[in-house]
């Protein structure tokens, strides 16, 4: 239940990649799949990535931002 609360709190957070800069804002989190997927949207496109520690480096609640490291291939795949 705690994890579900965190999921709801990060919707709307800005997503910043270590290498690629600002990617957009979290639009939705799909919890219906075996691996939770974070959907990110900006004015140009929408993409998703798995919610796991491999991609998410930190969550900054004070700044409403998550810091990620996502391969360019995943960003362009969607």
mmCIF file of C-alpha atoms in Angstrom:
data_model
loop_
_atom_site.group_PDB
_atom_site.id
_atom_site.type_symbol
_atom_site.label_atom_id
_atom_site.label_comp_id
_atom_site.label_asym_id
_atom_site.label_seq_id
_atom_site.Cartn_x
_atom_site.Cartn_y
_atom_site.Cartn_z
ATOM 1 C CA UNK A 1 0.000 0.000 0.000
ATOM 2 C CA UNK A 2 2.914 2.359 0.746
ATOM 3 C CA UNK A 3 4.293 1.763 -2.757
ATOM 4 C CA UNK A 4 0.888 2.568 -4.272
ATOM 5 C CA UNK A 5 0.834 5.881 -2.378
ATOM 6 C CA UNK A 6 4.280 6.785 -3.777
ATOM 7 C CA UNK A 7 3.037 5.956 -7.294
ATOM 8 C CA UNK A 8 0.214 8.484 -6.948
ATOM 9 C CA UNK A 9 2.479 11.160 -5.456
ATOM 10 C CA UNK A 10 4.935 11.225 -8.373
ATOM 11 C CA UNK A 11 2.325 11.749 -11.123
ATOM 12 C CA UNK A 12 3.043 15.210 -12.536
ATOM 13 C CA UNK A 13 6.710 15.126 -11.469
ATOM 14 C CA UNK A 14 9.287 16.311 -13.990
ATOM 15 C CA UNK A 15 11.567 13.595 -15.402
ATOM 16 C CA UNK A 16 15.206 14.589 -15.877
ATOM 17 C CA UNK A 17 17.689 12.238 -17.499
ATOM 18 C CA UNK A 18 21.356 12.424 -16.455
ATOM 19 C CA UNK A 19 22.523 12.524 -20.100
ATOM 20 C CA UNK A 20 19.522 13.816 -22.068
ATOM 21 C CA UNK A 21 18.123 16.535 -19.783
ATOM 22 C CA UNK A 22 14.424 17.190 -19.168
ATOM 23 C CA UNK A 23 12.266 14.518 -20.820
ATOM 24 C CA UNK A 24 8.796 15.628 -19.742
ATOM 25 C CA UNK A 25 6.356 15.011 -16.900
ATOM 26 C CA UNK A 26 4.933 11.790 -15.505
ATOM 27 C CA UNK A 27 1.470 11.420 -16.991
ATOM 28 C CA UNK A 28 0.514 7.999 -15.673
ATOM 29 C CA UNK A 29 1.816 4.881 -13.960
ATOM 30 C CA UNK A 30 0.502 1.582 -15.306
ATOM 31 C CA UNK A 31 0.292 -0.879 -12.430
ATOM 32 C CA UNK A 32 -1.734 -3.444 -14.410
ATOM 33 C CA UNK A 33 1.359 -4.971 -16.025
ATOM 34 C CA UNK A 34 3.810 -7.356 -14.343
ATOM 35 C CA UNK A 35 6.368 -4.526 -14.372
ATOM 36 C CA UNK A 36 5.063 -1.055 -13.500
ATOM 37 C CA UNK A 37 5.470 1.367 -16.386
ATOM 38 C CA UNK A 38 5.967 5.115 -16.037
ATOM 39 C CA UNK A 39 4.441 7.133 -18.896
ATOM 40 C CA UNK A 40 6.194 10.419 -19.611
ATOM 41 C CA UNK A 41 4.684 13.099 -21.804
ATOM 42 C CA UNK A 42 6.033 16.323 -23.269
ATOM 43 C CA UNK A 43 4.768 18.561 -26.083
ATOM 44 C CA UNK A 44 6.527 16.458 -28.736
ATOM 45 C CA UNK A 45 5.952 12.851 -27.731
ATOM 46 C CA UNK A 46 5.056 10.289 -25.103
ATOM 47 C CA UNK A 47 7.120 7.301 -24.016
ATOM 48 C CA UNK A 48 7.244 4.830 -21.170
ATOM 49 C CA UNK A 49 9.905 3.030 -19.191
ATOM 50 C CA UNK A 50 9.893 0.357 -16.466
ATOM 51 C CA UNK A 51 9.733 1.587 -12.885
ATOM 52 C CA UNK A 52 12.850 0.089 -11.325
ATOM 53 C CA UNK A 53 16.092 1.090 -9.646
ATOM 54 C CA UNK A 54 18.062 0.437 -12.819
ATOM 55 C CA UNK A 55 16.494 3.522 -14.453
ATOM 56 C CA UNK A 56 15.430 5.683 -11.497
ATOM 57 C CA UNK A 57 18.419 7.221 -9.747
ATOM 58 C CA UNK A 58 16.587 9.472 -7.266
ATOM 59 C CA UNK A 59 13.216 10.984 -6.433
ATOM 60 C CA UNK A 60 13.316 14.589 -5.271
ATOM 61 C CA UNK A 61 9.965 15.199 -3.589
ATOM 62 C CA UNK A 62 10.899 18.786 -2.629
ATOM 63 C CA UNK A 63 11.472 19.693 -6.294
ATOM 64 C CA UNK A 64 8.772 17.371 -7.740
ATOM 65 C CA UNK A 65 11.374 15.739 -9.950
ATOM 66 C CA UNK A 66 12.781 12.282 -10.585
ATOM 67 C CA UNK A 67 16.311 11.785 -11.867
ATOM 68 C CA UNK A 68 16.684 8.899 -14.306
ATOM 69 C CA UNK A 69 19.206 7.287 -16.601
ATOM 70 C CA UNK A 70 17.364 5.852 -19.583
ATOM 71 C CA UNK A 71 19.028 4.581 -22.760
ATOM 72 C CA UNK A 72 18.158 6.712 -25.799
ATOM 73 C CA UNK A 73 16.813 3.574 -27.504
ATOM 74 C CA UNK A 74 14.043 3.236 -24.910
ATOM 75 C CA UNK A 75 13.089 6.900 -25.241
ATOM 76 C CA UNK A 76 12.913 6.585 -29.041
ATOM 77 C CA UNK A 77 11.245 3.142 -29.021
ATOM 78 C CA UNK A 78 7.801 4.413 -28.051
#
